[in-house]
Amino acid sequence: MKNASELKDIVIVGGGSAGWMSAMILADTLAAKGVTITVLESPTVGVIGVGEGSTPALKRFFDSLNIAESEWMPQCNATFKSGITFDGWSTKPGFGKYFHQFSTMVDKLTQPVFISNVHARLQGVDVDARPDDYFLSRLLVENKLAPLAGESFPFTATYGYHFDAALLGKFLHKKALERGVRYRVCHVTRATQDADGNIAAVHTSDGEAVAADLFIDCSGFSALLIDKTLKTPFVSYSDVLFNDAAVALPTPLEGPIAPQTVSTAMKYGWAWQIPLTNRYGNGYVYSTRYCDADQAETELRHKLGQLDGSTPARHLKMKIGRVAQHWNKNCVAVGLSQGFLEPLEATALYLTQMTVAIFALFLDKGDFSEPARHAYNQEVNGFFDGHRDYIVAHFKTSSRADTAYWRDNASELDGMSDSLKGIFGTWLQAKDLSAELVRQDLERYYPVGSWYALMAGMGVFPAARMASAQEASGHAEQRAQMREFLRRCALNFRDHKLVLQEMVGR
Ligand SMILES: Cc1cc2nc3c(=O)[nH]c(=O)nc-3n(C[C@H](O)[C@H](O)[C@H](O)COP(=O)(O)OP(=O)(O)OC[C@H]3O[C@@H](n4cnc5c(N)ncnc54)[C@H](O)[C@@H]3O)c2cc1C
């Protein structure tokens, strides 16, 4: 098939979040074009069932499909997310914790002050250059406020969500069926190819062959079509991202709910804590090169005070990297089948969404030629590699050295991309990081405020000399004004838990 106009049938193998997100976006793109979309799901292989945090892009997904927060959030025990606190990643005095903010319109006023102070600090002047004091999102978290601005406040905030992954999958499943997507429970055992190598049909354990023009591989880490059938090469990121396993454990949630994920550095990795409306989701992402599953579970249980073992933990393996071609022949891989980055910035659903949304643009253009596939793959690879570099930067800037895990993370610079080396070089020479991000066209992956928050939050600064009395007093005054301004802005936001409770039954 060289042309999208020949497209009549799409089969999606897999009914996890990736399968249903793909179904929703494609159904929306192809509405009224008479294309049949069918999701096949195994009765015996479950969904991965973790993945409880998002970036602000998930709001765009729901908005584009006209699904209101008041509809989906209560059904998925969802909460709002204004950013991530990184705890214990840096050992530098004064930098034990920092907040990676989701942006607000107020940042237009406060971010330049932050960046100017960062540059003063890079020049060695002892001024406050921690991101936490400069962003409204941080204040929303501190005061446990929902990031929904009151009507009279002219500045809006971007935000992501936390949600129960299994419930989100069920919700998307239900919505996709309402929009005409078909669903069949069957276990795919193999696929057959035509003379050109395209997938002709997938075969089920009931002996049935299901043919289609286009196949979307959403079969999770098993990657039934993109790997097992088409043997697409896999580009591992394990040289720079060591973590390949996780252990997850829920804990009870009581009291007010801060709209944030907390990521705490551990001995051999890091632990997430995510608030839902009814519980915390917790997990420890670690490297099996340095620690085994029992050690990881014990360390997590100690952290959570869950030593009696009454709540069982779930252990998961992760394959870190991406396929070389996400669109190969007549197959597009989406979700865990196409690749995965450890969930430090909760980017998996975002990459899933982008993979399908970019494919939808190619569908619109109607070009299914080899050059079109190549251009698509370059684009999606750019997203994976760009996000990888931002995650790698956390490990390279961490000053922890308490275990071989952290020491090796900091020392193995060989795998670092030229792009990331360019960013680090710019920072260490105290040059303009914004200009470097623009030069490398990297802002499409992470905005400049995120890079400054990461580098400054970790305390990547030269030793500071004392500020002069004049600098110090000017700075203290500016800081007090900033704090007061943000405090007043925060008055326009309401209690997070209350807002969530009001959504139920609306
Ligand atoms: C530890 C961890 C933490 C994570 N945290 C986050 C996070 O915070 N934020 C985020 O965005 N993402 C996160 N993720 C990723 C997220 O869980 C996944 O991206 C998301 O759930 C999509 O998974 P999937 O649909 O690709 O695969 P799965 O959920 O594994 O679904 C695979 C589907 O394929 C079907 N299938 C498999 N084999 C067959 C077969 N032979 N025949 C028919 N059907 C078959 C299964 O039945 C299932 O329906 C995390 C992942 C891990 C491992």
Coordinates of C-alpha atoms and ligand atoms in Angstrom, one line a residue:
M1 CA 0.0 0.0 0.0
K2 CA 1.7 3.3 -1.2
N3 CA -1.2 5.5 -0.5
A4 CA -3.5 6.2 2.5
S5 CA -6.5 6.3 0.2
E6 CA -6.2 2.5 -0.1
L7 CA -6.5 2.1 3.6
K8 CA -9.6 0.1 4.6
D9 CA -8.7 -1.9 7.7
I10 CA -6.5 -1.2 10.7
V11 CA -5.8 -3.9 13.3
I12 CA -4.3 -2.9 16.6
V13 CA -2.7 -5.8 18.5
G14 CA -2.9 -5.0 22.2
G15 CA -5.5 -3.4 24.5
G16 CA -3.3 -1.6 27.0
S17 CA -3.2 2.2 27.3
A18 CA -1.2 2.4 24.1
G19 CA -3.7 0.3 22.1
W20 CA -6.7 2.4 23.3
M21 CA -4.9 5.8 22.9
S22 CA -4.0 4.7 19.3
A23 CA -7.5 3.6 18.6
M24 CA -9.0 6.9 19.9
I25 CA -6.6 9.1 17.9
L26 CA -6.9 7.1 14.7
A27 CA -10.7 6.9 15.0
D28 CA -10.8 10.7 15.3
T29 CA -8.4 11.2 12.4
L30 CA -10.2 8.8 10.1
A31 CA -13.8 9.6 11.1
A32 CA -16.1 9.5 8.1
K33 CA -13.4 7.8 5.9
G34 CA -14.9 4.4 6.3
V35 CA -11.8 2.8 7.8
T36 CA -12.4 -0.1 10.2
I37 CA -10.3 -0.1 13.4
T38 CA -10.2 -3.3 15.4
V39 CA -8.4 -3.9 18.7
L40 CA -7.3 -7.4 19.5
E41 CA -6.5 -8.3 23.0
S42 CA -5.2 -11.5 24.5
P43 CA -7.4 -13.2 27.2
T44 CA -4.2 -14.5 28.9
V45 CA -1.6 -11.7 28.7
G46 CA -2.5 -8.8 31.0
V47 CA -1.7 -5.1 30.6
I48 CA 1.4 -3.8 32.4
G49 CA -0.9 -1.9 34.8
V50 CA 1.6 0.7 36.0
G51 CA 2.3 4.2 34.7
E52 CA 0.4 6.6 36.9
G53 CA 1.9 10.0 36.0
S54 CA 1.6 12.2 32.9
T55 CA 3.0 15.4 31.4
P56 CA 0.7 18.3 30.4
A57 CA 0.3 16.7 27.0
L58 CA -2.3 14.3 28.3
K59 CA -4.7 17.3 28.8
R60 CA -4.3 18.1 25.0
F61 CA -5.2 14.4 24.3
F62 CA -8.5 14.6 26.3
D63 CA -9.3 18.1 25.0
S64 CA -8.8 17.2 21.4
L65 CA -11.3 14.3 21.9
N66 CA -13.8 16.6 23.8
I67 CA -13.6 14.5 26.9
A68 CA -14.1 16.6 30.0
E69 CA -11.9 16.3 33.2
S70 CA -15.1 16.0 35.2
E71 CA -15.9 12.8 33.2
W72 CA -12.7 11.0 33.1
M73 CA -10.8 12.1 36.2
P74 CA -13.3 10.7 38.8
Q75 CA -13.5 7.4 36.9
C76 CA -9.7 7.0 37.0
N77 CA -9.1 8.2 40.6
A78 CA -7.1 11.0 39.0
T79 CA -5.4 14.0 40.6
F80 CA -3.7 17.0 39.2
K81 CA 0.1 17.3 38.8
S82 CA 2.0 20.6 38.7
G83 CA 5.4 19.1 38.6
I84 CA 7.9 16.8 40.3
T85 CA 10.0 17.2 43.4
F86 CA 13.5 15.6 43.2
D87 CA 14.6 14.7 46.7
G88 CA 18.1 13.5 47.6
W89 CA 19.5 13.6 44.1
S90 CA 22.1 16.2 45.0
T91 CA 24.4 16.2 48.0
K92 CA 25.5 19.8 47.6
P93 CA 24.7 22.0 50.6
G94 CA 21.4 23.8 50.0
F95 CA 20.4 21.7 47.1
G96 CA 19.0 18.6 48.8
K97 CA 15.6 19.0 47.0
Y98 CA 14.4 20.8 43.9
F99 CA 11.1 21.2 42.0
H100 CA 10.7 20.6 38.3
Q101 CA 7.8 22.9 37.5
F102 CA 5.1 22.6 34.9
S103 CA 4.8 26.0 33.3
T104 CA 2.3 28.8 34.1
M105 CA 1.8 32.1 32.4
V106 CA 3.2 33.8 35.4
D107 CA 6.6 32.3 34.5
K108 CA 6.9 34.9 31.8
L109 CA 7.5 37.4 34.7
T110 CA 9.4 35.2 37.1
Q111 CA 11.5 32.9 34.9
P112 CA 13.8 35.7 33.6
V113 CA 14.6 36.7 37.2
F114 CA 15.5 33.0 38.0
I115 CA 17.7 32.8 34.9
S116 CA 19.4 36.0 35.6
N117 CA 20.2 34.8 39.1
V118 CA 21.4 31.5 37.8
H119 CA 23.8 33.3 35.5
A120 CA 25.0 35.4 38.5
R121 CA 25.6 32.2 40.4
L122 CA 27.4 30.7 37.4
Q123 CA 29.7 33.7 37.6
G124 CA 30.4 32.8 41.2
V125 CA 28.1 35.3 43.0
D126 CA 26.4 33.8 46.0
V127 CA 22.7 34.5 45.2
D128 CA 19.7 32.2 45.5
A129 CA 19.5 30.2 42.2
R130 CA 17.3 27.3 43.2
P131 CA 14.3 27.0 41.0
D132 CA 11.8 26.5 43.8
D133 CA 11.5 30.1 44.7
Y134 CA 10.6 31.3 41.3
F135 CA 7.7 29.3 40.0
L136 CA 4.0 29.5 40.8
S137 CA 3.6 25.7 40.3
R138 CA 5.9 25.2 43.2
L139 CA 3.7 27.4 45.4
L140 CA 0.6 25.4 44.3
V141 CA 2.3 22.3 45.4
E142 CA 3.4 23.7 48.7
N143 CA -0.2 24.9 49.5
K144 CA -1.8 21.8 48.0
L145 CA -3.9 23.8 45.5
A146 CA -5.4 22.6 42.2
P147 CA -3.7 24.2 39.2
L148 CA -7.1 25.6 37.9
A149 CA -7.0 29.4 38.0
G150 CA -10.1 31.3 39.3
E151 CA -12.0 33.1 36.6
S152 CA -10.8 36.6 37.6
F153 CA -7.1 35.5 37.4
P154 CA -5.8 36.2 33.9
F155 CA -2.8 33.7 34.0
T156 CA -3.4 30.0 33.5
A157 CA -1.2 27.1 34.5
T158 CA -0.3 24.0 32.5
Y159 CA -0.6 20.7 34.4
G160 CA -0.5 17.0 34.0
Y161 CA -2.3 14.2 35.9
H162 CA -1.9 11.2 38.1
F163 CA -4.3 8.3 37.6
D164 CA -4.9 4.7 38.1
A165 CA -3.4 3.1 35.0
A166 CA -5.8 0.1 34.9
L167 CA -8.8 2.4 35.3
L168 CA -7.5 4.7 32.5
G169 CA -7.2 1.8 30.2
K170 CA -10.8 0.7 31.0
F171 CA -12.1 4.3 30.4
L172 CA -10.3 4.6 27.1
H173 CA -11.6 1.2 26.0
K174 CA -15.2 2.2 26.8
K175 CA -14.8 5.6 24.9
A176 CA -13.2 3.9 21.9
L177 CA -16.1 1.5 21.5
E178 CA -18.5 4.4 21.7
R179 CA -16.6 5.9 18.8
G180 CA -17.0 2.9 16.6
V181 CA -13.8 1.0 17.3
R182 CA -14.2 -2.8 17.2
Y183 CA -12.8 -5.2 19.9
R184 CA -12.0 -8.8 19.9
V185 CA -10.6 -11.0 22.6
C186 CA -8.1 -13.4 21.0
H187 CA -4.5 -14.5 21.5
V188 CA -2.2 -13.7 18.6
T189 CA 0.3 -16.5 18.1
R190 CA 2.1 -15.3 14.9
A191 CA 1.9 -13.1 11.8
T192 CA 2.4 -14.0 8.1
Q193 CA 4.0 -11.7 5.6
D194 CA 3.4 -11.1 1.9
A195 CA 6.1 -11.1 -0.8
D196 CA 7.1 -7.5 0.0
G197 CA 7.5 -8.3 3.7
N198 CA 4.4 -6.5 4.7
I199 CA 2.3 -8.2 7.4
A200 CA -0.6 -9.9 5.6
A201 CA -2.5 -11.3 8.7
V202 CA -2.1 -12.1 12.3
H203 CA -3.1 -15.6 13.4
T204 CA -4.9 -16.4 16.6
S205 CA -4.8 -19.4 18.9
D206 CA -8.3 -20.3 17.7
G207 CA -6.9 -20.9 14.2
E208 CA -8.2 -17.7 12.7
A209 CA -6.4 -15.3 10.4
V210 CA -7.1 -11.6 10.8
A211 CA -6.0 -9.6 7.8
A212 CA -5.6 -5.8 7.5
D213 CA -3.9 -3.1 5.5
L214 CA -2.2 -1.6 8.4
F215 CA -1.1 -3.1 11.8
I216 CA -0.5 -1.1 14.9
D217 CA 1.7 -3.1 17.3
C218 CA 0.6 -2.2 20.9
S219 CA 1.5 -5.6 22.3
G220 CA 3.7 -4.2 25.1
F221 CA 7.3 -5.3 25.8
S222 CA 6.7 -8.6 23.8
A223 CA 6.6 -6.5 20.6
L224 CA 4.9 -9.2 18.6
L225 CA 4.9 -7.5 15.2
I226 CA 7.7 -4.9 15.2
D227 CA 10.3 -7.3 16.7
K228 CA 9.2 -10.9 16.6
T229 CA 7.8 -10.7 13.0
L230 CA 9.6 -7.8 11.3
K231 CA 12.9 -8.1 13.3
T232 CA 13.3 -4.4 13.5
P233 CA 16.7 -3.5 15.1
F234 CA 16.5 -2.3 18.7
V235 CA 18.7 0.6 19.9
S236 CA 19.4 0.0 23.6
Y237 CA 20.0 3.0 25.9
S238 CA 21.4 0.8 28.7
D239 CA 24.9 2.3 28.4
V240 CA 23.5 5.6 29.8
L241 CA 20.4 4.5 31.5
F242 CA 21.2 1.6 33.9
N243 CA 17.8 1.0 35.4
D244 CA 16.0 -2.1 34.1
A245 CA 13.6 -3.2 36.8
A246 CA 11.0 -1.8 39.2
V247 CA 9.1 -2.8 42.3
A248 CA 5.7 -1.2 43.0
L249 CA 3.7 -1.0 46.2
P250 CA 0.6 1.1 47.1
T251 CA 0.2 2.9 50.4
P252 CA -2.8 4.6 52.0
L253 CA -3.4 8.3 51.4
E254 CA -4.9 10.6 54.0
G255 CA -5.2 14.3 54.4
P256 CA -4.6 17.0 51.8
I257 CA -3.2 16.1 48.4
A258 CA -0.2 17.9 46.9
P259 CA -0.4 18.0 43.1
Q260 CA 3.1 16.6 42.6
T261 CA 5.1 13.4 42.0
V262 CA 8.0 13.0 44.4
S263 CA 11.1 11.2 43.0
T264 CA 13.5 10.2 45.8
A265 CA 17.0 9.0 45.1
M266 CA 17.7 5.6 46.5
K267 CA 20.8 3.5 46.8
Y268 CA 20.5 1.9 43.4
G269 CA 18.0 4.1 41.6
W270 CA 15.1 6.2 42.6
A271 CA 11.6 5.9 44.0
W272 CA 8.4 7.5 42.9
Q273 CA 5.4 8.6 45.0
I274 CA 2.2 9.5 43.2
P275 CA -1.0 10.6 44.9
L276 CA -4.3 9.3 43.5
T277 CA -7.6 10.2 45.1
N278 CA -7.7 6.9 47.1
R279 CA -4.1 5.9 47.6
Y280 CA -0.4 6.6 46.9
G281 CA 1.3 4.7 44.1
N282 CA 4.9 4.0 45.0
G283 CA 7.7 2.3 43.2
Y284 CA 11.4 1.9 43.1
V285 CA 13.2 1.9 39.7
Y286 CA 16.6 0.2 40.0
S287 CA 19.4 -1.4 38.1
T288 CA 19.8 -5.2 38.4
R289 CA 23.5 -4.7 37.7
Y290 CA 23.8 -3.3 41.3
C291 CA 20.9 -4.8 43.3
D292 CA 18.5 -7.7 43.2
A293 CA 14.7 -7.7 43.5
D294 CA 14.7 -8.7 47.2
Q295 CA 17.1 -5.9 48.1
A296 CA 15.1 -3.4 46.2
E297 CA 11.8 -4.5 47.8
T298 CA 13.4 -4.3 51.3
E299 CA 14.8 -0.8 50.6
L300 CA 11.4 0.4 49.3
R301 CA 9.5 -1.2 52.3
H302 CA 11.9 0.6 54.7
K303 CA 11.3 3.9 53.0
L304 CA 7.5 3.5 53.1
G305 CA 7.4 1.9 56.6
Q306 CA 5.7 -1.2 55.1
L307 CA 7.9 -3.8 56.7
D308 CA 5.2 -6.4 57.6
G309 CA 4.7 -7.4 54.0
S310 CA 0.9 -7.4 54.3
T311 CA 0.6 -5.5 51.0
P312 CA 2.2 -7.5 48.2
A313 CA 4.7 -5.8 45.9
R314 CA 4.7 -6.1 42.1
H315 CA 8.1 -6.7 40.4
L316 CA 8.6 -5.6 36.8
K317 CA 11.3 -5.8 34.2
M318 CA 11.9 -3.0 31.8
K319 CA 13.6 -2.9 28.4
I320 CA 15.2 0.6 27.9
G321 CA 15.7 1.9 24.4
R322 CA 13.7 2.2 21.2
V323 CA 13.3 0.4 17.9
A324 CA 15.3 1.9 15.0
Q325 CA 12.1 2.2 12.9
H326 CA 8.7 2.8 14.6
W327 CA 7.0 2.5 11.2
N328 CA 8.3 -0.5 9.4
K329 CA 6.6 -1.9 6.3
N330 CA 2.8 -1.7 7.1
C331 CA 3.3 -1.8 10.8
V332 CA 3.6 1.1 13.3
A333 CA 4.8 0.2 16.8
V334 CA 3.2 2.3 19.6
G335 CA 3.8 2.1 23.4
L336 CA 6.1 -0.3 25.1
S337 CA 6.5 -2.3 21.9
Q338 CA 8.3 0.7 20.3
G339 CA 10.5 1.5 23.3
F340 CA 10.6 2.8 26.8
L341 CA 12.5 5.3 28.9
E342 CA 12.5 4.8 32.7
P343 CA 9.5 6.8 34.0
L344 CA 11.6 9.6 35.8
E345 CA 9.7 12.3 33.9
A346 CA 6.6 10.2 33.2
T347 CA 7.0 10.5 29.5
A348 CA 5.8 7.2 28.2
L349 CA 2.1 8.1 27.4
Y350 CA 3.4 11.4 26.0
L351 CA 5.7 9.5 23.6
T352 CA 2.8 7.2 22.7
Q353 CA 0.5 10.2 22.0
M354 CA 3.2 11.9 19.9
T355 CA 3.9 8.7 17.9
V356 CA 0.3 8.3 16.9
A357 CA -0.4 12.0 16.5
I358 CA 2.6 12.4 14.1
F359 CA 1.4 9.3 12.2
A360 CA -2.0 10.9 11.9
L361 CA -0.4 13.8 10.1
F362 CA 1.3 11.4 7.7
L363 CA -2.1 9.7 7.2
D364 CA -3.6 13.1 6.4
K365 CA -0.9 13.7 3.8
G366 CA -1.7 10.3 2.4
D367 CA 1.9 9.4 1.6
F368 CA 2.9 5.9 2.6
S369 CA 6.1 5.8 0.5
E370 CA 9.5 4.7 1.9
P371 CA 10.8 8.4 2.1
A372 CA 7.6 9.2 4.1
R373 CA 8.3 6.3 6.5
H374 CA 11.9 7.4 6.8
A375 CA 10.9 11.0 7.7
Y376 CA 8.4 9.7 10.2
N377 CA 11.0 7.5 11.9
Q378 CA 13.5 10.3 12.1
E379 CA 10.9 12.5 13.8
V380 CA 9.9 9.9 16.4
N381 CA 13.5 8.9 17.0
G382 CA 14.2 12.6 17.7
F383 CA 11.5 12.6 20.4
F384 CA 12.9 9.4 22.1
D385 CA 16.5 10.6 22.0
G386 CA 15.6 14.1 23.1
H387 CA 13.7 12.8 26.1
R388 CA 16.5 10.2 26.8
D389 CA 19.0 13.1 27.1
Y390 CA 16.9 15.0 29.6
I391 CA 16.6 11.9 31.8
V392 CA 20.3 11.0 31.4
A393 CA 21.1 14.6 32.6
H394 CA 19.6 13.8 36.0
F395 CA 22.1 11.0 36.6
K396 CA 25.1 12.9 35.2
T397 CA 24.4 16.0 37.3
S398 CA 23.7 14.1 40.5
S399 CA 26.5 14.4 43.1
R400 CA 25.6 11.3 45.0
A401 CA 28.6 8.9 45.4
D402 CA 27.3 6.6 48.2
T403 CA 27.2 3.4 46.0
A404 CA 28.9 2.1 42.9
Y405 CA 25.6 2.7 41.1
W406 CA 25.8 6.5 41.5
R407 CA 29.6 6.7 41.0
D408 CA 29.3 4.7 37.8
N409 CA 26.4 6.8 36.6
A410 CA 28.4 10.0 37.0
S411 CA 31.6 8.6 35.6
E412 CA 30.5 6.8 32.4
L413 CA 30.4 9.7 30.0
D414 CA 31.1 7.8 26.9
G415 CA 27.5 7.1 25.9
M416 CA 26.5 10.7 26.4
S417 CA 25.2 12.2 23.1
D418 CA 26.9 15.1 21.4
S419 CA 23.8 17.1 22.0
L420 CA 23.9 16.6 25.7
K421 CA 27.7 17.3 25.8
G422 CA 26.8 20.6 24.0
I423 CA 24.3 21.5 26.7
F424 CA 26.7 20.6 29.6
G425 CA 29.5 22.6 27.9
T426 CA 27.3 25.6 27.5
W427 CA 26.3 25.5 31.1
L428 CA 29.8 25.0 32.5
Q429 CA 31.1 27.9 30.5
A430 CA 28.1 30.0 31.9
K431 CA 27.0 30.8 28.3
D432 CA 23.4 31.3 27.2
L433 CA 21.6 27.9 27.5
S434 CA 18.5 29.1 25.8
A435 CA 20.5 30.0 22.7
E436 CA 22.1 26.5 22.7
L437 CA 18.7 24.8 23.0
V438 CA 17.4 26.9 20.1
R439 CA 20.6 26.1 18.1
Q440 CA 20.0 22.4 18.6
D441 CA 16.2 22.7 18.1
L442 CA 15.7 21.0 21.5
E443 CA 12.9 23.1 23.0
R444 CA 10.4 20.9 21.2
Y445 CA 11.3 18.2 23.7
Y446 CA 12.0 20.1 26.9
P447 CA 11.5 23.9 27.4
V448 CA 14.3 26.1 28.6
G449 CA 12.8 26.5 32.1
S450 CA 13.0 22.7 32.6
W451 CA 16.7 22.6 31.7
Y452 CA 17.5 25.5 34.0
A453 CA 15.5 23.9 36.8
L454 CA 17.4 20.6 36.4
M455 CA 20.9 22.1 36.2
A456 CA 20.3 24.7 38.9
G457 CA 18.2 22.4 41.1
M458 CA 21.0 19.9 41.2
G459 CA 23.4 22.7 42.2
V460 CA 25.7 22.5 39.2
F461 CA 27.5 25.7 40.1
P462 CA 31.1 26.7 40.7
A463 CA 32.1 27.5 44.3
A464 CA 30.3 30.8 45.1
R465 CA 32.1 33.8 46.6
M466 CA 30.2 36.0 49.0
A467 CA 27.9 38.5 47.4
S468 CA 28.8 42.1 48.1
A469 CA 26.6 43.8 50.7
Q470 CA 24.9 45.7 47.8
E471 CA 24.3 42.5 45.8
A472 CA 23.1 40.7 48.8
S473 CA 20.6 43.4 49.9
G474 CA 19.3 43.9 46.3
H475 CA 18.9 40.1 46.0
A476 CA 17.1 39.7 49.3
E477 CA 14.7 42.5 48.4
Q478 CA 14.0 41.0 45.0
R479 CA 13.4 37.6 46.5
A480 CA 11.0 38.9 49.1
Q481 CA 9.0 40.7 46.3
M482 CA 9.0 37.6 44.2
R483 CA 7.7 35.5 47.1
E484 CA 5.0 38.0 47.8
F485 CA 4.0 38.2 44.2
L486 CA 3.7 34.5 43.9
R487 CA 1.8 34.3 47.2
R488 CA -0.8 36.7 45.9
C489 CA -1.1 34.8 42.6
A490 CA -1.6 31.5 44.5
L491 CA -4.7 33.1 46.3
N492 CA -6.5 32.6 43.0
F493 CA -6.3 28.8 43.2
R494 CA -8.4 26.5 45.3
D495 CA -7.7 23.5 47.5
H496 CA -6.8 20.5 45.4
K497 CA -8.7 17.8 47.3
L498 CA -11.8 19.9 47.5
V499 CA -11.7 20.5 43.7
L500 CA -11.4 16.8 43.1
Q501 CA -14.2 16.0 45.5
E502 CA -16.5 18.5 43.7
M503 CA -15.8 16.7 40.4
V504 CA -17.3 13.5 41.7
G505 CA -21.0 13.4 40.8
R506 CA -20.9 16.5 38.6
Ligands
LIG1 C1 7.7 0.7 36.3 C2 7.0 1.5 35.2 C3 6.5 2.7 35.5 C4 5.8 3.5 34.5 N1 5.4 4.8 34.8 C5 4.9 5.5 33.9 C6 4.4 6.8 34.1 O1 4.5 7.3 35.2 N2 3.9 7.5 33.1 C7 3.7 7.0 31.9 O2 3.2 7.7 31.0 N3 4.1 5.7 31.6 C8 4.6 5.0 32.6 N4 5.0 3.7 32.3 C9 4.7 3.2 31.0 C10 3.3 2.8 30.8 O3 2.9 1.8 31.8 C11 3.0 2.2 29.4 O4 3.6 3.1 28.5 C12 1.5 2.1 29.2 O5 0.9 1.4 30.1 C13 1.3 1.5 27.8 O6 1.6 0.2 27.8 P1 1.2 -0.7 26.5 O7 -0.2 -0.5 26.2 O8 2.3 -0.4 25.5 O9 1.5 -2.2 27.0 P2 0.7 -3.2 28.0 O10 0.0 -2.4 29.1 O11 1.7 -4.2 28.4 O12 -0.4 -3.8 27.0 C14 -0.1 -4.8 26.1 C15 -1.3 -5.3 25.5 O13 -1.0 -6.3 24.5 C16 -1.8 -7.4 24.6 N5 -1.1 -8.6 24.1 C17 0.2 -9.0 24.4 N6 0.4 -10.1 23.8 C18 -0.6 -10.4 23.0 C19 -0.9 -11.5 22.1 N7 -0.1 -12.5 21.9 N8 -2.2 -11.5 21.5 C20 -3.0 -10.4 21.7 N9 -2.8 -9.4 22.6 C21 -1.6 -9.4 23.2 C22 -2.1 -7.5 26.1 O14 -3.2 -8.3 26.4 C23 -2.3 -6.1 26.5 O15 -3.6 -5.7 26.2 C24 5.6 2.9 33.3 C25 6.1 1.6 33.0 C26 6.8 0.9 33.9 C27 7.3 -0.4 33.6

